[in-house]
PDB file of C-alpha atoms in Angstrom:
ATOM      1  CA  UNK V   8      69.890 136.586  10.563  1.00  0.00           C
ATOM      2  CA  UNK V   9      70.861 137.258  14.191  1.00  0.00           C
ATOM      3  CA  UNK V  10      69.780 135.547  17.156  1.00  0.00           C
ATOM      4  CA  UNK V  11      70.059 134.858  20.756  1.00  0.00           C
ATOM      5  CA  UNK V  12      69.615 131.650  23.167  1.00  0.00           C
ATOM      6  CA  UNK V  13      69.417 131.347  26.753  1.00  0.00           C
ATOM      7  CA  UNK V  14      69.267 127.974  27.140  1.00  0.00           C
ATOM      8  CA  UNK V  15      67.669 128.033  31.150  1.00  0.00           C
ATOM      9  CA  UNK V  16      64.034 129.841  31.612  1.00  0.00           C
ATOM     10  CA  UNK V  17      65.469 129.540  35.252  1.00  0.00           C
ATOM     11  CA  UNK V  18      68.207 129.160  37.219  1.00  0.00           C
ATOM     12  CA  UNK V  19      68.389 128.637  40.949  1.00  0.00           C
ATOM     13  CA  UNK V  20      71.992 128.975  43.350  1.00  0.00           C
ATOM     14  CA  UNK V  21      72.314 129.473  46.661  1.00  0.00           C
ATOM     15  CA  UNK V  22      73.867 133.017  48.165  1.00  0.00           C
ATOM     16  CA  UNK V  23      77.610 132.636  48.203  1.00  0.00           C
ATOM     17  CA  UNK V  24      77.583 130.261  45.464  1.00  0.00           C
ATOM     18  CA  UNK V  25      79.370 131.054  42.128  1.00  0.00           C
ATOM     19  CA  UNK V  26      76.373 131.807  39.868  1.00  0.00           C
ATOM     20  CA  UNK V  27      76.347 130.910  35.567  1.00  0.00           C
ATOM     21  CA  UNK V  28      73.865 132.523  32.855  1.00  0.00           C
ATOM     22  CA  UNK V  29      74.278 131.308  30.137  1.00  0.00           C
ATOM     23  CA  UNK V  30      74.245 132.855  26.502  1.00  0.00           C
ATOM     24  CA  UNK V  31      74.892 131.800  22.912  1.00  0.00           C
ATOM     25  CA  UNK V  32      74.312 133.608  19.988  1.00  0.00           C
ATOM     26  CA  UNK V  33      74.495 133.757  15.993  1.00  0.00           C
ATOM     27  CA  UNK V  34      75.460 136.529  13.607  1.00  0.00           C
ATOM     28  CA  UNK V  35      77.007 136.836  10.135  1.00  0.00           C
ATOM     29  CA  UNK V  36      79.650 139.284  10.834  1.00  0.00           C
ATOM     30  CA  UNK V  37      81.169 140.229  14.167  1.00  0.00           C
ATOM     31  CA  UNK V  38      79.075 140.672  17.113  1.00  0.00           C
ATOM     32  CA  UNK V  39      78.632 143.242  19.792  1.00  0.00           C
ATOM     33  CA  UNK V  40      77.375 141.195  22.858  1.00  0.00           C
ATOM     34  CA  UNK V  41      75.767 142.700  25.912  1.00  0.00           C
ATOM     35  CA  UNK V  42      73.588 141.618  29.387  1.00  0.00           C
ATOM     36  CA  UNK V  43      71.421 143.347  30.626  1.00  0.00           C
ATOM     37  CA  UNK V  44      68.890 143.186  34.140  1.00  0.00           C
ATOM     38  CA  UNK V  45      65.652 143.803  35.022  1.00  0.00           C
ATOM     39  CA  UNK V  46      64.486 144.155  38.163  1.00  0.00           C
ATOM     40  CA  UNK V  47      60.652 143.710  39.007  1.00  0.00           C
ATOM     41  CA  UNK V  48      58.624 146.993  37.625  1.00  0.00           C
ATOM     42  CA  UNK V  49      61.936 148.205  36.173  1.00  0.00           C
ATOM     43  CA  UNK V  50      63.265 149.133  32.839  1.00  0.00           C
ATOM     44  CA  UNK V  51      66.432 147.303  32.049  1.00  0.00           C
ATOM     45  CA  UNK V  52      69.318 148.019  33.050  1.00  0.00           C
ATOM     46  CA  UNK V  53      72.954 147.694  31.533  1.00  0.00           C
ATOM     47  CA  UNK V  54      75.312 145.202  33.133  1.00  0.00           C
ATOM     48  CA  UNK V  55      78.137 144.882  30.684  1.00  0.00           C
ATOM     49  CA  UNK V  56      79.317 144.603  26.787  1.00  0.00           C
ATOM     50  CA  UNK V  57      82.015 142.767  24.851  1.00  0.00           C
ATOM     51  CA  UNK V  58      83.043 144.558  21.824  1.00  0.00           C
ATOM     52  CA  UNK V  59      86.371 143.708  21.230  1.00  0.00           C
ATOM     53  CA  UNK V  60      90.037 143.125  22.829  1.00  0.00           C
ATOM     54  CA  UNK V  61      90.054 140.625  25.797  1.00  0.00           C
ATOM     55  CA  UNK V  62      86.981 137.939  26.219  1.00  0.00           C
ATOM     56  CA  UNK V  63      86.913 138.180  29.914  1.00  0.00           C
ATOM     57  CA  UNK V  64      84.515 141.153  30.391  1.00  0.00           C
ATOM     58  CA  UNK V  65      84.143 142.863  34.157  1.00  0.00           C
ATOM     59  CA  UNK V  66      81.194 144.714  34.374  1.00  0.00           C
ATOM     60  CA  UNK V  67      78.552 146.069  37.334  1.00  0.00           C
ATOM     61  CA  UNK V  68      77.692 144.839  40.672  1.00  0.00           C
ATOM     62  CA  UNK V  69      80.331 142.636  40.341  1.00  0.00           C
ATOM     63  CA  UNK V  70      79.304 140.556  37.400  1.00  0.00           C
ATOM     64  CA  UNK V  71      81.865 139.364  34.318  1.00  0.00           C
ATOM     65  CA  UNK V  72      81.056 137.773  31.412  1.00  0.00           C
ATOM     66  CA  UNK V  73      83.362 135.291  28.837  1.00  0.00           C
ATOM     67  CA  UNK V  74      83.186 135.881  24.712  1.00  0.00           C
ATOM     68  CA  UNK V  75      84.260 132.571  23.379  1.00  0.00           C
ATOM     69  CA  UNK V  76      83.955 132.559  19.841  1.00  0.00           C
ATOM     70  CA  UNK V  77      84.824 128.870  18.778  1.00  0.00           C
ATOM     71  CA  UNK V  78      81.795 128.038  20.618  1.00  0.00           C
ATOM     72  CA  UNK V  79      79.470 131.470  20.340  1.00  0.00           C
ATOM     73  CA  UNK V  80      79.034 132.066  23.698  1.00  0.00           C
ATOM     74  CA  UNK V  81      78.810 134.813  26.172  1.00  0.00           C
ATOM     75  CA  UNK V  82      77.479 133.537  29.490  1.00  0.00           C
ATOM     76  CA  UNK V  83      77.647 135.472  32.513  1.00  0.00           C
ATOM     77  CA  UNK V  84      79.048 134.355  36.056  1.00  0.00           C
ATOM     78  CA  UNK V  85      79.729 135.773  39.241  1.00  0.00           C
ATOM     79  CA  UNK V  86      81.549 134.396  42.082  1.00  0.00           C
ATOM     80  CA  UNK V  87      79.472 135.021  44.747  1.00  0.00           C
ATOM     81  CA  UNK V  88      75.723 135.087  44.342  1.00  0.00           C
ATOM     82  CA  UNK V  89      73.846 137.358  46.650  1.00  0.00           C
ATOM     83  CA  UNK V  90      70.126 137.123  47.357  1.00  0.00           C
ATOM     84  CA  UNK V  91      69.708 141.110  45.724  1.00  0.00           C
ATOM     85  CA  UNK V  92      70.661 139.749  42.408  1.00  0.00           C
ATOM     86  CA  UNK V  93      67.531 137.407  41.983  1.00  0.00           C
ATOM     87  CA  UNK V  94      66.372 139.260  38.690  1.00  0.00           C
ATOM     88  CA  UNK V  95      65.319 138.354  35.058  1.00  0.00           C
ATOM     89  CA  UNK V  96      68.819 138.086  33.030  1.00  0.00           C
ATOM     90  CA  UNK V  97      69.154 139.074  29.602  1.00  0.00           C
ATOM     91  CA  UNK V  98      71.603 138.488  26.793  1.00  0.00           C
ATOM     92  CA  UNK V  99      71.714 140.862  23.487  1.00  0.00           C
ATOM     93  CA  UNK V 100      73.690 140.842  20.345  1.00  0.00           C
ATOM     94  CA  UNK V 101      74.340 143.220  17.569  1.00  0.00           C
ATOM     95  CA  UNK V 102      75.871 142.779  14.399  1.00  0.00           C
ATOM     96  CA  UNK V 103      78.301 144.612  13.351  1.00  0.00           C
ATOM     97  CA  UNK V 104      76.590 146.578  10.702  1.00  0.00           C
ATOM     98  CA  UNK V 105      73.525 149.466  10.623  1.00  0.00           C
ATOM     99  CA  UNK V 106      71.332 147.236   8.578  1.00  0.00           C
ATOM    100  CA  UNK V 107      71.186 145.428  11.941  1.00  0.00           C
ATOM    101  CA  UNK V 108      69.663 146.265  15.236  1.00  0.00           C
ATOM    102  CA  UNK V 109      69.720 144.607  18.869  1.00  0.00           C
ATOM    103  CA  UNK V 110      68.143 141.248  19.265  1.00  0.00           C
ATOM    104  CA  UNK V 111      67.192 140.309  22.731  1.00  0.00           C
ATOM    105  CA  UNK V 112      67.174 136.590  24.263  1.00  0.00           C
ATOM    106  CA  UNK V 113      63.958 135.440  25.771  1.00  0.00           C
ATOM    107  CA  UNK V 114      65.588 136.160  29.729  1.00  0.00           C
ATOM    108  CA  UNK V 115      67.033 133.726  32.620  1.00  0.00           C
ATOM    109  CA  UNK V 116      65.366 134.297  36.110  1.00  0.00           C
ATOM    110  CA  UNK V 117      67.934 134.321  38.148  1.00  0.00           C
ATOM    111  CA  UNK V 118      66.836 132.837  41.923  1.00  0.00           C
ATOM    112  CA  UNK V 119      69.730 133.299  44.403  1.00  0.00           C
ATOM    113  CA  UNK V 120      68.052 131.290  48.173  1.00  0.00           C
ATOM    114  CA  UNK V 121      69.159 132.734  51.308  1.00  0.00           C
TER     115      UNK V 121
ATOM    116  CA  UNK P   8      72.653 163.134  34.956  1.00  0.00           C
ATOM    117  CA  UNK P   9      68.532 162.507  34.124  1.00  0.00           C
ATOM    118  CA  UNK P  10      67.727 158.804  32.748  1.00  0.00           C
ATOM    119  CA  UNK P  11      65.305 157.860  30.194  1.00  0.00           C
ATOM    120  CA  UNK P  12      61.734 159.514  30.837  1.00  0.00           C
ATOM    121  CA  UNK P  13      58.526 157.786  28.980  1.00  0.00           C
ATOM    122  CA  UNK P  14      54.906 159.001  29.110  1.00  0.00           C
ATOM    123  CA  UNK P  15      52.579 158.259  30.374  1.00  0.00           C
ATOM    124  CA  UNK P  16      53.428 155.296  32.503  1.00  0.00           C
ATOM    125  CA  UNK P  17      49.850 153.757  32.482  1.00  0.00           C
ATOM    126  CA  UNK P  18      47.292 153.350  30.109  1.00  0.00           C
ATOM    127  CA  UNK P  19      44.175 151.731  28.759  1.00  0.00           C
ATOM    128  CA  UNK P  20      42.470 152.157  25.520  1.00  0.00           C
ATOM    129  CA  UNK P  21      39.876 149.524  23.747  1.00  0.00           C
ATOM    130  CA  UNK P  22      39.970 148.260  20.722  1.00  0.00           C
ATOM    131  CA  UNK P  23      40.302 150.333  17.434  1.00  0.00           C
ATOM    132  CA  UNK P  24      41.941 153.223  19.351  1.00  0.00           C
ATOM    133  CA  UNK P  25      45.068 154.911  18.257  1.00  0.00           C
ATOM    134  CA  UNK P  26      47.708 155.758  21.013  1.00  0.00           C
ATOM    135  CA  UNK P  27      50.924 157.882  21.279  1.00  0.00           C
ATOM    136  CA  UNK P  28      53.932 157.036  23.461  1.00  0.00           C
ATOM    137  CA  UNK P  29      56.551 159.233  24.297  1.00  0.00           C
ATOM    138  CA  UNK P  30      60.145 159.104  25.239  1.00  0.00           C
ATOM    139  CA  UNK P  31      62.831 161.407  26.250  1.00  0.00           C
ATOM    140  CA  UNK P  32      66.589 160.105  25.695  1.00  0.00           C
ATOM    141  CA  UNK P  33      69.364 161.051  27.967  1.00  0.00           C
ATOM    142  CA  UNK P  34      71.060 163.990  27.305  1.00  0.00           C
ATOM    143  CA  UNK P  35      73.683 163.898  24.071  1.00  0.00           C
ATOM    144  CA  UNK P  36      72.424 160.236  23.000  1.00  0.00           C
ATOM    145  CA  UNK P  37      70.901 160.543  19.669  1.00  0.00           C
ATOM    146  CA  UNK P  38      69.848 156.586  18.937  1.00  0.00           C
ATOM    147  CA  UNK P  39      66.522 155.453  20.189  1.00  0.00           C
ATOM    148  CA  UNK P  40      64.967 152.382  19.904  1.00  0.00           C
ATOM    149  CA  UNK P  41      61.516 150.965  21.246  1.00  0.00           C
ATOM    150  CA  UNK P  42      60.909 147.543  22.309  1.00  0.00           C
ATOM    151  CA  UNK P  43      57.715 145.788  22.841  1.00  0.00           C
ATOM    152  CA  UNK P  44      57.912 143.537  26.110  1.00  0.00           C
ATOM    153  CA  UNK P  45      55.715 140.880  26.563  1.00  0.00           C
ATOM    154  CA  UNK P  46      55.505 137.324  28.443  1.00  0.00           C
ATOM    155  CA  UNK P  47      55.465 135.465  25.740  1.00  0.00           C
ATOM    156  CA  UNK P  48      57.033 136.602  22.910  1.00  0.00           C
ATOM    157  CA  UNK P  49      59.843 138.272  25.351  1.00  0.00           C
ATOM    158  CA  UNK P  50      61.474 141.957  23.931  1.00  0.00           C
ATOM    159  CA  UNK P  51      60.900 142.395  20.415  1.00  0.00           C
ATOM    160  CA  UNK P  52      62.087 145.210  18.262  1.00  0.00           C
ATOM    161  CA  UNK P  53      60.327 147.683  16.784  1.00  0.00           C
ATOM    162  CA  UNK P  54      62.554 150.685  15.503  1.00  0.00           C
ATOM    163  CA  UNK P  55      65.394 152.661  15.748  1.00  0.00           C
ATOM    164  CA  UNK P  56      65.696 156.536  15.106  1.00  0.00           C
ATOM    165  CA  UNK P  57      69.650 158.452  14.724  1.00  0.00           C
ATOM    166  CA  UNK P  58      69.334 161.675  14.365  1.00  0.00           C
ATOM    167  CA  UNK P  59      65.264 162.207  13.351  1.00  0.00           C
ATOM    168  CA  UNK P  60      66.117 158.883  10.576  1.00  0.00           C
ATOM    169  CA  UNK P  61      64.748 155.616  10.880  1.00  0.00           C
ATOM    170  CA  UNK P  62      67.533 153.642  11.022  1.00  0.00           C
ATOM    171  CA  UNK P  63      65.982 149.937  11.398  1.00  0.00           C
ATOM    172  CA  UNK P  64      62.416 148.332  11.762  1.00  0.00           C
ATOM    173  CA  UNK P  65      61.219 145.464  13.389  1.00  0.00           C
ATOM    174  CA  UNK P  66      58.592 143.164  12.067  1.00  0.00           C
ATOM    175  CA  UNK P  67      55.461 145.123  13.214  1.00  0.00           C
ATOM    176  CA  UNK P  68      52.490 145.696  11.148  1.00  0.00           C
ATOM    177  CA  UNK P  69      51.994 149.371   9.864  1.00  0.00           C
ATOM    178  CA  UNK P  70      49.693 150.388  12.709  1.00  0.00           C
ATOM    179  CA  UNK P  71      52.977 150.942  14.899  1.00  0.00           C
ATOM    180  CA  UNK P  72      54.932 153.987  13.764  1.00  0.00           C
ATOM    181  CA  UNK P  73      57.365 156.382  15.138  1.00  0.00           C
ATOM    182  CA  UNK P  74      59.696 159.635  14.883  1.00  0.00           C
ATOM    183  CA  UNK P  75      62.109 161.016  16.187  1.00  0.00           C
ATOM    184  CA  UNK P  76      62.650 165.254  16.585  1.00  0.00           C
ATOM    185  CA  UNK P  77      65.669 167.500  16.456  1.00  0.00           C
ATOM    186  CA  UNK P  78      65.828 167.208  20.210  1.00  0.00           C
ATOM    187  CA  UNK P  79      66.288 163.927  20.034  1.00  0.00           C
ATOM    188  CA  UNK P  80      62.707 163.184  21.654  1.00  0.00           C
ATOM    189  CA  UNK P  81      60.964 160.464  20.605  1.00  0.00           C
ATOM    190  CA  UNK P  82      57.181 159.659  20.064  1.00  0.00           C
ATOM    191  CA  UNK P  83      55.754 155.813  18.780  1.00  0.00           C
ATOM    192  CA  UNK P  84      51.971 156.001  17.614  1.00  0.00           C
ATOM    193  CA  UNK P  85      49.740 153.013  17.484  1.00  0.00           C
ATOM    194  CA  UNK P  86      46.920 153.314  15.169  1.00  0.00           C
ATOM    195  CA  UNK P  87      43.880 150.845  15.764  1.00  0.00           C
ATOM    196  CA  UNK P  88      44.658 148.909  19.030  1.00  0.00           C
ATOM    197  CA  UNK P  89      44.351 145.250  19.454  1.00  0.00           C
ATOM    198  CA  UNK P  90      44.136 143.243  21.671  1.00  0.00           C
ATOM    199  CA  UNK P  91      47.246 142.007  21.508  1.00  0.00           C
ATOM    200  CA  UNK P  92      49.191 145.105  21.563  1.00  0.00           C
ATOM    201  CA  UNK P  93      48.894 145.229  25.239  1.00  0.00           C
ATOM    202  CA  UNK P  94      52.350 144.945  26.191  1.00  0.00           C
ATOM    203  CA  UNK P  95      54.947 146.755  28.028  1.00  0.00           C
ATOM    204  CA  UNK P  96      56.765 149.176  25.770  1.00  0.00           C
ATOM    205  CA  UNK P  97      60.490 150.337  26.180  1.00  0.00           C
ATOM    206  CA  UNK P  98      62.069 152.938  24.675  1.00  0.00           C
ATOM    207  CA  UNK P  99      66.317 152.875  25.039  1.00  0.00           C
ATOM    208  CA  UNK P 100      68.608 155.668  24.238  1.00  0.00           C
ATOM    209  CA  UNK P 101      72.319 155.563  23.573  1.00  0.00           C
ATOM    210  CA  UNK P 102      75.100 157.439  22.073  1.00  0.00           C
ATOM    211  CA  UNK P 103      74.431 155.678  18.708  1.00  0.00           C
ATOM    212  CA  UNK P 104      73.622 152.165  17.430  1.00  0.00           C
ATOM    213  CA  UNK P 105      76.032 149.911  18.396  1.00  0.00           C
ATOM    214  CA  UNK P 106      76.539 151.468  22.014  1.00  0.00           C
ATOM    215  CA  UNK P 107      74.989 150.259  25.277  1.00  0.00           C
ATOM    216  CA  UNK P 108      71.455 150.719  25.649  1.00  0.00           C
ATOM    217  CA  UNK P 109      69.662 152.687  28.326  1.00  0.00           C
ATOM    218  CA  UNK P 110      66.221 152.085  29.092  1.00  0.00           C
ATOM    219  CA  UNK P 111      63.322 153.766  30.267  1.00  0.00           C
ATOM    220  CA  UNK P 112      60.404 152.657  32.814  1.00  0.00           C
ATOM    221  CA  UNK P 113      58.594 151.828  30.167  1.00  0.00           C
ATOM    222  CA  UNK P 114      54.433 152.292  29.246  1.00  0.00           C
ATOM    223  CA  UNK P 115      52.368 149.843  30.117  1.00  0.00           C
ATOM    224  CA  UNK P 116      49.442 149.751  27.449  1.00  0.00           C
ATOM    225  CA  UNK P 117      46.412 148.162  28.846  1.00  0.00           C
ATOM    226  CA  UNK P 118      43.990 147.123  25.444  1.00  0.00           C
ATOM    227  CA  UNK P 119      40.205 146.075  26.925  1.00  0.00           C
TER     228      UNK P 119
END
């Protein structure tokens, strides 16, 4: 069975900070991994996926995330928090295989202080 | 190019009503999914549609059902409300299963 952690309900940095979300996961086969946002009283909204190829992953707004697959992780980092990315944070996987369908971590608020 | 449209964006029902949400995918992408969005239980799956097929289901009783036309529109039905089945629900469209997901605004089901 597949399934997602996000270790941290919450996680507070100040603005200019480097900022870490952090994600591990567990699947049979090979796993799609993605993060997505959500913004207050708004759908989510894609950030970034690691299919395959190389484990550093760039995605929007500035974001990147690591695959590491020795230790099943995906967390997501930035290198300079700003006080517009204060959100709710979340981490999906998908096996590799149509008998499977998205599983979605239980979210990281993300608090970036002026 | 147009997101993900769901209707209606509101609404309440009581108890032992039945309710139909609808969703329209972006343009070309033929997977959609619905999610059920919730404080505590976070976003749980409920199904996937490819090309009018169910593809997957989620661990939902019977009362929640769904389908998916030859346009690619989608409609989930919810057959004697509870309670509990008030909830945010998200429908996400992509260009099939294992792409990235794009969601909708979402219906927010009031039960009383």
């Amino acid at each position: 069975a597949q399934s997602v952690a996000q270790p941290e309900d919450q996680v507070n940095v100040a603005e200019g900070n480097p900022l870490t979300v952090k994600c591990t996961y567990s699947v049979s086969g090979n796993p799609y991994l993605f993060w997505y946002v959500q913004y207050p009283n708004r759908g989510l909204q894609f950030l970034l996926k690691y299919i395959t190829g190389d484990n550093l992953v760039k995605g929007s707004y500035g974001f990147e995330a690591e695959f590491n697959k020795s230790q099943t992780s995906f967390h997501l980092k930035k290198p300079s928090a700003l006080v517009s990315d204060s959100a709710l944070y979340f981490c999906a996987v998908r096996e590799n295989n149509y008998g499977q369908n998205f599983v979605f971590g239980p979210g990281t608020r993300l608090s970036v202080l002026p | 190019k147009a997101g993900v449209t769901q209707t209606p964006r509101y609404l309440i029902k009581t108890r032992g009503q039945q309710v139909t949400l609808s969703c329209s995918p972006i343009s070309g992408h033929r997977s959609v999914s619905w999610y059920q969005q919730t404080p505590g239980q976070g976003l749980q799956f409920l199904f996937e549609y490819f090309s009018e097929t169910q593809r997957n289901k989620g661990n939902f009783p019977g009362r929640f059902s769904g389908r998916q036309f030859s346009n690619s529109r989608s409609e989930m039905n919810v057959s004697t409300l509870e309670l509990g089945d008030s909830a945010l629900y998200l429908c996400a469209s992509s260009l099939d299963s294992f792409n990235e997901q794009f969601f909708g605004p979402g219906t927010r089901l009031t039960v009383l």
